[in-house]
Amino acid sequence: MIFLANDNSCKDTRRYEQPSITVDNAVQMRGVTKIFGSVIANDKVDLDIRHGEILSLLGENGSGKTTLMNMLSGIYFPDEGEVYVEGEPVTIRSPKDAIDLGIGMVHQHFKLVDVLTATENIILGLKEPGRLNLKKAAEKIRAICDKYGFVVEPEKKVYDMSVSEKQTVEIVKVLYRGANILVLDEPTAVLTPQETEKLFDVIRNMKEDGKSIIIITHKLHEVMAISDRVAVLRKGEHVADVDTVETNPQELTDMMVGHAVRLNINRPEPKNRVKRLEIRDLSVNNVYGLRAVDKANFDVYGGEILGIAGISGCGQKELLEAIAGLQSTEEGSSVRYYPEDTDEFKELVGMNPLDIKKAGIGFSFVPEDRLGMGLVGSVGMVDNMMLRSYRDGHSIFTDHKAPKKLAEAVKEQLEVVTPSINTPVRSLSGGNVQKVLVGREIAANPKVLMTAYAVRGLDINTSYTIYNLLTEQKMKGVAVIYVGEDLDVLLELCDRILVLCGGKVNGILDARTATKEQVGLLMTNLQEKEENAQ
Amino acid sequence: MINLFVSAIVFGTVILYGALGEILTEKAGNLNLGVPGIMYLGGIAGLASAFAYESAVAEPVGVVCLIITFVAAFLASALGGLIYSFLTITLRANQNVTGLTLTIFGGGVANFFGGALNTLAGGVGQISIAATSAAYRTSIPGMGTGNWFCQIFLSHGFMVYLALVLAIALHVFLNKTRTGLNLRAVGENPATADAAGINVTKYKYFATCIGAGISGMGGLFYTVDYIKGTWASEGTIEALGWLAVALVIFASWKSLNAIWGAYLFGFLTWLYLYVPQLRTMLIGALNLDQDALQILNLTRSSQELFKMLPYLATILVLVVVSLRKKRENQPPAHLGLHYFREER
């Protein structure tokens, strides 16, 4: 690969060419654009879906895969562009329109009514002739199951089902409605390997039957295993379209992450590196009871920025939250905190955030969900500053002066644009909200500063402000952990990059020498243990 | 003692109408706390239309009275539901606040027009709707003087039995029809219903307006049948309206449970009046001293303790249901929340 200073205009070699509209294709999307506020989720996307194929829609988190498919299934309405089904121009205004056109989508978050049975969920909203006949519907469901190899108990209530069973109900629901085009949004994310294998068998059966199946995914080995064709999205654009047999994971990774872009982020050499955290065998289970972080081993040093890279949902969230005391960890996990530059340590596993604060451990956490976990949207900057300090002192009255001073300082130093420090932070722009949050966390003089997607949704200038703030903290000797999704930023901002893959630490790279391809490969391909060394 | 049961069924019917309408509304995910106000609207609309008709015509016909009052009460209450729907579904206002406002609004409107009707009718407190209330109170001949069973169960006007039919019909509608299934899905998980091609807004509007219309029948029954056209702003309708809201919870959103629940609530509401009689009976039966069981000689303040029994029963049901954690007895999952498709 050739590295260019700025390649925004440069696309991959096999850039997708727009063919004419034809009835040979099941679906054709032309120039489809969707904008949320100031974020362009899809930018003039052209996509073809052929009859009887399995198409993988590949892309990083936030590349616009789900948004694009939501427009096909009627959840969102495109701001620009046309959709053709069987060569005919169509307007899809609602999920009902999509079903009428034979398009069905299985969403990542299942759309099922818990208190209803499988049958009731499947026939929901249908206008079949005659009276409601659950027995007849159950028979039809069994017939579909037999045809494609599903297992569904029609009388079972959804709240009694496992994740895999729920997914099966979702797929049967779409088939029951006579869908010929099925969109599956990250269907394997919640499945065990065995369940995934079963699902793939079913998908192949459906393909045999002439149906078109689109799988949204970012797991490369699954793309290679199941699909006929791969369409790659990057930052909302359709950048490549290849037949699976003609490509390999390495090439797909390159297409997914794109060429390196020079960002010129100021990165001084770390000095006085001292060990702050020692993480050993840290395992965390997610809400589904699946392993989200699996025996993570790494150290965090003061005076450097440790980047954490990985496809979304690879355990970043759980990892940070476990360190911060927000998630319970599994047997054998250990998080040791070294307050001084000596061998003395404190074990953090088993402590909740209040314990950690009371123990005098300087943790700051900038969570991904700013207005959910980080700030209270309906109150102003002053009260948000107080969230960290209201327990201080012994008076029964809270101290308003210190938070007010801090709010003023943050507003001035970080140039927060707000009518007043008492304006509810919810009404500020995303960048200003982030400045308030980061400003507060830095003001606490942390020893460890953890940030998750600190620049998500921010404009370029604000992003650089945040980068400089983090670097400033690093030079003050703070151990900074930066979970990011933009590899260019990770490569230029961080000193070391830890790559997660499927909840495992798949490698730790020196950010000054690593290439984007190296990181991309570690993100998508789990390495053998021997190669895992630092 | 028979009177206690007769009164229990009468009040139970008022509560039952309110609760049936509210069950329909809540099954679509709308928590309408405006039931008392809606019952007020239904009551005053029925009363006013009956008065207007009977004043305009020399010899009012019973059937016409029925139709006019029915339509007027239903429309007025459904209009209350429409206000609520527009605010909460289209404008996505807070459901609790909107419902409470509707209660205050309905009470205000009804008492204003009730007062005006009283003045029109000569200010004696009795609004002359003799033909209408006679039509409503027509019952099977001879039942009022028959044995206890006939007196308690068969001596009422048709509205009592209509409520029972309605409860069964609502049960069948919700559980056995396609539309009912879709409606329940809207209340449980509107995003899912939407994705399944159900018009969530339409279902919510219809459920809320028709539900309000049914609730308003309680007010109609109260004004034209039970009190035969008096208007007093003492707040009985409001009290019964709140009991209807409590009954929905008590019946765990099942219309068949609401039937016996309503009669139980009616019984508990009237119990205080009959407690002294009960004392006399107990003393007689147990051969006790005439001064025994003084606690059952209710004073004005201890009467109030008895009046809270229905609410106490509701709390008990909530405790038991919560302990059992059976999903089918829980409120619709999306109750009280608004739905917007493109929310991110």
PDB file of N, CA, C and O in Angstrom, chain A residues 34 36 75-77 93 95-96 99 111-116 124-126 128 131-132 157 159 177, chain B residues 175-178 181-182 184-185 188-189 191-198 327-328 341-344:
ATOM      1  N   LYS A  34     -28.428   9.680   3.678  1.00  0.00           N
ATOM      2  CA  LYS A  34     -29.185   9.923   4.904  1.00  0.00           C
ATOM      3  C   LYS A  34     -28.331  10.742   5.856  1.00  0.00           C
ATOM      4  O   LYS A  34     -27.163  10.415   6.093  1.00  0.00           O
ATOM      5  N   PHE A  36     -28.148  12.587   9.659  1.00  0.00           N
ATOM      6  CA  PHE A  36     -28.703  12.805  10.999  1.00  0.00           C
ATOM      7  C   PHE A  36     -28.045  14.045  11.582  1.00  0.00           C
ATOM      8  O   PHE A  36     -26.862  14.015  11.932  1.00  0.00           O
ATOM      9  N   ILE A  75     -37.497   1.713   8.021  1.00  0.00           N
ATOM     10  CA  ILE A  75     -37.370   2.329   9.340  1.00  0.00           C
ATOM     11  C   ILE A  75     -37.005   3.807   9.173  1.00  0.00           C
ATOM     12  O   ILE A  75     -37.562   4.681   9.829  1.00  0.00           O
ATOM     13  N   TYR A  76     -36.037   4.087   8.293  1.00  0.00           N
ATOM     14  CA  TYR A  76     -35.706   5.476   7.973  1.00  0.00           C
ATOM     15  C   TYR A  76     -36.136   5.756   6.547  1.00  0.00           C
ATOM     16  O   TYR A  76     -36.217   4.852   5.722  1.00  0.00           O
ATOM     17  N   PHE A  77     -36.334   7.038   6.278  1.00  0.00           N
ATOM     18  CA  PHE A  77     -36.642   7.433   4.914  1.00  0.00           C
ATOM     19  C   PHE A  77     -35.438   8.191   4.375  1.00  0.00           C
ATOM     20  O   PHE A  77     -34.924   9.094   5.038  1.00  0.00           O
ATOM     21  N   ARG A  93     -41.975   3.821   2.656  1.00  0.00           N
ATOM     22  CA  ARG A  93     -42.237   4.797   3.713  1.00  0.00           C
ATOM     23  C   ARG A  93     -42.353   4.154   5.089  1.00  0.00           C
ATOM     24  O   ARG A  93     -42.301   4.836   6.090  1.00  0.00           O
ATOM     25  N   PRO A  95     -42.159   0.088   7.405  1.00  0.00           N
ATOM     26  CA  PRO A  95     -41.821  -1.330   7.341  1.00  0.00           C
ATOM     27  C   PRO A  95     -42.878  -2.127   6.578  1.00  0.00           C
ATOM     28  O   PRO A  95     -42.558  -3.120   5.925  1.00  0.00           O
ATOM     29  N   LYS A  96     -44.119  -1.659   6.642  1.00  0.00           N
ATOM     30  CA  LYS A  96     -45.189  -2.362   5.943  1.00  0.00           C
ATOM     31  C   LYS A  96     -44.955  -2.324   4.432  1.00  0.00           C
ATOM     32  O   LYS A  96     -45.131  -3.330   3.741  1.00  0.00           O
ATOM     33  N   ILE A  99     -42.353  -4.861   3.597  1.00  0.00           N
ATOM     34  CA  ILE A  99     -42.863  -6.236   3.610  1.00  0.00           C
ATOM     35  C   ILE A  99     -43.665  -6.502   2.350  1.00  0.00           C
ATOM     36  O   ILE A  99     -43.543  -7.559   1.724  1.00  0.00           O
ATOM     37  N   LYS A 111     -37.094  -7.407  17.472  1.00  0.00           N
ATOM     38  CA  LYS A 111     -38.369  -6.726  17.599  1.00  0.00           C
ATOM     39  C   LYS A 111     -39.430  -7.794  17.843  1.00  0.00           C
ATOM     40  O   LYS A 111     -40.113  -8.232  16.929  1.00  0.00           O
ATOM     41  N   LEU A 112     -39.523  -8.201  19.086  1.00  0.00           N
ATOM     42  CA  LEU A 112     -40.500  -9.219  19.475  1.00  0.00           C
ATOM     43  C   LEU A 112     -41.238  -8.744  20.714  1.00  0.00           C
ATOM     44  O   LEU A 112     -40.674  -8.016  21.540  1.00  0.00           O
ATOM     45  N   VAL A 113     -42.491  -9.170  20.834  1.00  0.00           N
ATOM     46  CA  VAL A 113     -43.269  -8.840  22.022  1.00  0.00           C
ATOM     47  C   VAL A 113     -43.105  -9.982  23.017  1.00  0.00           C
ATOM     48  O   VAL A 113     -43.493 -11.110  22.736  1.00  0.00           O
ATOM     49  N   ASP A 114     -42.518  -9.671  24.173  1.00  0.00           N
ATOM     50  CA  ASP A 114     -42.145 -10.700  25.148  1.00  0.00           C
ATOM     51  C   ASP A 114     -43.303 -11.570  25.623  1.00  0.00           C
ATOM     52  O   ASP A 114     -43.134 -12.760  25.801  1.00  0.00           O
ATOM     53  N   VAL A 115     -44.460 -10.963  25.877  1.00  0.00           N
ATOM     54  CA  VAL A 115     -45.546 -11.738  26.495  1.00  0.00           C
ATOM     55  C   VAL A 115     -46.355 -12.535  25.480  1.00  0.00           C
ATOM     56  O   VAL A 115     -47.268 -13.246  25.865  1.00  0.00           O
ATOM     57  N   LEU A 116     -46.011 -12.418  24.215  1.00  0.00           N
ATOM     58  CA  LEU A 116     -46.741 -13.188  23.206  1.00  0.00           C
ATOM     59  C   LEU A 116     -45.954 -14.451  22.848  1.00  0.00           C
ATOM     60  O   LEU A 116     -44.757 -14.540  23.069  1.00  0.00           O
ATOM     61  N   LEU A 124     -48.108 -11.237  13.756  1.00  0.00           N
ATOM     62  CA  LEU A 124     -48.435  -9.877  14.178  1.00  0.00           C
ATOM     63  C   LEU A 124     -48.541  -8.930  12.983  1.00  0.00           C
ATOM     64  O   LEU A 124     -47.664  -8.887  12.136  1.00  0.00           O
ATOM     65  N   GLY A 125     -49.646  -8.188  12.944  1.00  0.00           N
ATOM     66  CA  GLY A 125     -49.778  -7.154  11.926  1.00  0.00           C
ATOM     67  C   GLY A 125     -50.185  -7.667  10.559  1.00  0.00           C
ATOM     68  O   GLY A 125     -50.348  -6.879   9.634  1.00  0.00           O
ATOM     69  N   LEU A 126     -50.368  -8.975  10.416  1.00  0.00           N
ATOM     70  CA  LEU A 126     -50.731  -9.515   9.105  1.00  0.00           C
ATOM     71  C   LEU A 126     -52.226  -9.360   8.853  1.00  0.00           C
ATOM     72  O   LEU A 126     -53.028  -9.426   9.777  1.00  0.00           O
ATOM     73  N   GLU A 128     -54.326 -11.438   7.080  1.00  0.00           N
ATOM     74  CA  GLU A 128     -54.734 -12.654   6.383  1.00  0.00           C
ATOM     75  C   GLU A 128     -56.251 -12.713   6.366  1.00  0.00           C
ATOM     76  O   GLU A 128     -56.903 -12.216   7.284  1.00  0.00           O
ATOM     77  N   ARG A 131     -60.818 -15.512  10.139  1.00  0.00           N
ATOM     78  CA  ARG A 131     -60.630 -15.238  11.556  1.00  0.00           C
ATOM     79  C   ARG A 131     -59.214 -15.620  11.973  1.00  0.00           C
ATOM     80  O   ARG A 131     -58.493 -16.327  11.286  1.00  0.00           O
ATOM     81  N   LEU A 132     -58.854 -15.106  13.144  1.00  0.00           N
ATOM     82  CA  LEU A 132     -57.546 -15.431  13.698  1.00  0.00           C
ATOM     83  C   LEU A 132     -57.517 -16.917  14.042  1.00  0.00           C
ATOM     84  O   LEU A 132     -58.307 -17.390  14.853  1.00  0.00           O
ATOM     85  N   LYS A 157     -43.615 -18.870  24.793  1.00  0.00           N
ATOM     86  CA  LYS A 157     -43.605 -17.410  24.961  1.00  0.00           C
ATOM     87  C   LYS A 157     -42.187 -16.894  24.741  1.00  0.00           C
ATOM     88  O   LYS A 157     -41.208 -17.552  25.112  1.00  0.00           O
ATOM     89  N   TYR A 159     -40.545 -14.593  26.230  1.00  0.00           N
ATOM     90  CA  TYR A 159     -39.717 -14.356  27.409  1.00  0.00           C
ATOM     91  C   TYR A 159     -39.059 -15.631  27.951  1.00  0.00           C
ATOM     92  O   TYR A 159     -38.183 -15.554  28.803  1.00  0.00           O
ATOM     93  N   ARG A 177     -43.982 -13.906   6.104  1.00  0.00           N
ATOM     94  CA  ARG A 177     -44.566 -12.802   5.347  1.00  0.00           C
ATOM     95  C   ARG A 177     -44.199 -12.850   3.872  1.00  0.00           C
ATOM     96  O   ARG A 177     -44.486 -11.922   3.129  1.00  0.00           O
TER      97      ARG A 177
ATOM     98  N   ASN B 175     -58.201 -10.980  22.959  1.00  0.00           N
ATOM     99  CA  ASN B 175     -57.466 -12.240  22.959  1.00  0.00           C
ATOM    100  C   ASN B 175     -57.719 -13.145  21.766  1.00  0.00           C
ATOM    101  O   ASN B 175     -56.951 -14.066  21.527  1.00  0.00           O
ATOM    102  N   LYS B 176     -58.803 -12.890  21.041  1.00  0.00           N
ATOM    103  CA  LYS B 176     -59.149 -13.842  19.991  1.00  0.00           C
ATOM    104  C   LYS B 176     -59.167 -13.229  18.590  1.00  0.00           C
ATOM    105  O   LYS B 176     -59.435 -13.930  17.634  1.00  0.00           O
ATOM    106  N   THR B 177     -58.939 -11.953  18.483  1.00  0.00           N
ATOM    107  CA  THR B 177     -59.000 -11.377  17.138  1.00  0.00           C
ATOM    108  C   THR B 177     -57.635 -10.824  16.735  1.00  0.00           C
ATOM    109  O   THR B 177     -56.786 -10.550  17.580  1.00  0.00           O
ATOM    110  N   ARG B 178     -57.482 -10.684  15.425  1.00  0.00           N
ATOM    111  CA  ARG B 178     -56.256 -10.141  14.860  1.00  0.00           C
ATOM    112  C   ARG B 178     -56.016  -8.709  15.337  1.00  0.00           C
ATOM    113  O   ARG B 178     -54.913  -8.349  15.739  1.00  0.00           O
ATOM    114  N   LEU B 181     -54.900  -8.629  18.881  1.00  0.00           N
ATOM    115  CA  LEU B 181     -53.490  -9.026  18.994  1.00  0.00           C
ATOM    116  C   LEU B 181     -52.582  -7.856  18.611  1.00  0.00           C
ATOM    117  O   LEU B 181     -51.616  -7.539  19.319  1.00  0.00           O
ATOM    118  N   ASN B 182     -52.931  -7.200  17.511  1.00  0.00           N
ATOM    119  CA  ASN B 182     -52.136  -6.050  17.089  1.00  0.00           C
ATOM    120  C   ASN B 182     -52.152  -4.950  18.150  1.00  0.00           C
ATOM    121  O   ASN B 182     -51.133  -4.328  18.438  1.00  0.00           O
ATOM    122  N   ARG B 184     -52.588  -5.250  21.375  1.00  0.00           N
ATOM    123  CA  ARG B 184     -51.746  -5.608  22.523  1.00  0.00           C
ATOM    124  C   ARG B 184     -50.277  -5.400  22.185  1.00  0.00           C
ATOM    125  O   ARG B 184     -49.488  -4.937  23.020  1.00  0.00           O
ATOM    126  N   ALA B 185     -49.914  -5.727  20.956  1.00  0.00           N
ATOM    127  CA  ALA B 185     -48.518  -5.546  20.551  1.00  0.00           C
ATOM    128  C   ALA B 185     -48.127  -4.070  20.596  1.00  0.00           C
ATOM    129  O   ALA B 185     -47.022  -3.727  21.017  1.00  0.00           O
ATOM    130  N   GLU B 188     -47.412  -3.236  24.128  1.00  0.00           N
ATOM    131  CA  GLU B 188     -46.240  -3.905  24.688  1.00  0.00           C
ATOM    132  C   GLU B 188     -44.958  -3.359  24.095  1.00  0.00           C
ATOM    133  O   GLU B 188     -43.984  -3.117  24.810  1.00  0.00           O
ATOM    134  N   ASN B 189     -44.944  -3.210  22.786  1.00  0.00           N
ATOM    135  CA  ASN B 189     -43.695  -2.886  22.107  1.00  0.00           C
ATOM    136  C   ASN B 189     -43.999  -2.219  20.763  1.00  0.00           C
ATOM    137  O   ASN B 189     -44.033  -2.880  19.738  1.00  0.00           O
ATOM    138  N   ALA B 191     -42.402  -0.359  18.745  1.00  0.00           N
ATOM    139  CA  ALA B 191     -41.395  -0.439  17.685  1.00  0.00           C
ATOM    140  C   ALA B 191     -41.557  -1.750  16.919  1.00  0.00           C
ATOM    141  O   ALA B 191     -41.477  -1.799  15.692  1.00  0.00           O
ATOM    142  N   THR B 192     -41.812  -2.821  17.666  1.00  0.00           N
ATOM    143  CA  THR B 192     -42.040  -4.119  17.046  1.00  0.00           C
ATOM    144  C   THR B 192     -43.316  -4.102  16.211  1.00  0.00           C
ATOM    145  O   THR B 192     -43.335  -4.582  15.075  1.00  0.00           O
ATOM    146  N   ALA B 193     -44.365  -3.538  16.790  1.00  0.00           N
ATOM    147  CA  ALA B 193     -45.629  -3.464  16.067  1.00  0.00           C
ATOM    148  C   ALA B 193     -45.443  -2.667  14.784  1.00  0.00           C
ATOM    149  O   ALA B 193     -45.934  -3.053  13.720  1.00  0.00           O
ATOM    150  N   ASP B 194     -44.710  -1.586  14.879  1.00  0.00           N
ATOM    151  CA  ASP B 194     -44.468  -0.735  13.722  1.00  0.00           C
ATOM    152  C   ASP B 194     -43.721  -1.520  12.647  1.00  0.00           C
ATOM    153  O   ASP B 194     -44.096  -1.522  11.473  1.00  0.00           O
ATOM    154  N   ALA B 195     -42.683  -2.224  13.073  1.00  0.00           N
ATOM    155  CA  ALA B 195     -41.894  -3.000  12.120  1.00  0.00           C
ATOM    156  C   ALA B 195     -42.730  -4.106  11.487  1.00  0.00           C
ATOM    157  O   ALA B 195     -42.449  -4.549  10.381  1.00  0.00           O
ATOM    158  N   ALA B 196     -43.774  -4.548  12.214  1.00  0.00           N
ATOM    159  CA  ALA B 196     -44.632  -5.595  11.667  1.00  0.00           C
ATOM    160  C   ALA B 196     -45.709  -5.011  10.760  1.00  0.00           C
ATOM    161  O   ALA B 196     -46.574  -5.729  10.290  1.00  0.00           O
ATOM    162  N   GLY B 197     -45.660  -3.714  10.543  1.00  0.00           N
ATOM    163  CA  GLY B 197     -46.590  -3.103   9.612  1.00  0.00           C
ATOM    164  C   GLY B 197     -47.894  -2.638  10.244  1.00  0.00           C
ATOM    165  O   GLY B 197     -48.873  -2.403   9.555  1.00  0.00           O
ATOM    166  N   ILE B 198     -47.913  -2.505  11.575  1.00  0.00           N
ATOM    167  CA  ILE B 198     -49.114  -2.030  12.252  1.00  0.00           C
ATOM    168  C   ILE B 198     -49.018  -0.506  12.376  1.00  0.00           C
ATOM    169  O   ILE B 198     -47.972   0.023  12.750  1.00  0.00           O
ATOM    170  N   ARG B 327     -45.393 -12.852  34.046  1.00  0.00           N
ATOM    171  CA  ARG B 327     -45.335 -11.793  33.038  1.00  0.00           C
ATOM    172  C   ARG B 327     -46.711 -11.382  32.529  1.00  0.00           C
ATOM    173  O   ARG B 327     -46.944 -10.235  32.210  1.00  0.00           O
ATOM    174  N   GLU B 328     -47.637 -12.342  32.485  1.00  0.00           N
ATOM    175  CA  GLU B 328     -48.948 -12.038  31.925  1.00  0.00           C
ATOM    176  C   GLU B 328     -49.733 -11.063  32.802  1.00  0.00           C
ATOM    177  O   GLU B 328     -50.685 -10.453  32.342  1.00  0.00           O
ATOM    178  N   ARG B 341     -40.836   6.793  15.796  1.00  0.00           N
ATOM    179  CA  ARG B 341     -40.100   5.798  15.024  1.00  0.00           C
ATOM    180  C   ARG B 341     -38.620   6.143  14.852  1.00  0.00           C
ATOM    181  O   ARG B 341     -37.747   5.308  15.014  1.00  0.00           O
ATOM    182  N   GLU B 342     -38.325   7.389  14.496  1.00  0.00           N
ATOM    183  CA  GLU B 342     -36.941   7.703  14.125  1.00  0.00           C
ATOM    184  C   GLU B 342     -36.076   8.126  15.304  1.00  0.00           C
ATOM    185  O   GLU B 342     -34.995   8.665  15.125  1.00  0.00           O
ATOM    186  N   GLU B 343     -36.562   7.891  16.523  1.00  0.00           N
ATOM    187  CA  GLU B 343     -35.754   8.237  17.698  1.00  0.00           C
ATOM    188  C   GLU B 343     -34.481   7.396  17.698  1.00  0.00           C
ATOM    189  O   GLU B 343     -34.514   6.202  17.490  1.00  0.00           O
ATOM    190  N   ARG B 344     -33.358   8.060  17.926  1.00  0.00           N
ATOM    191  CA  ARG B 344     -32.097   7.311  17.913  1.00  0.00           C
ATOM    192  C   ARG B 344     -31.577   7.127  19.331  1.00  0.00           C
ATOM    193  O   ARG B 344     -31.641   8.023  20.115  1.00  0.00           O
TER     194      ARG B 344
END
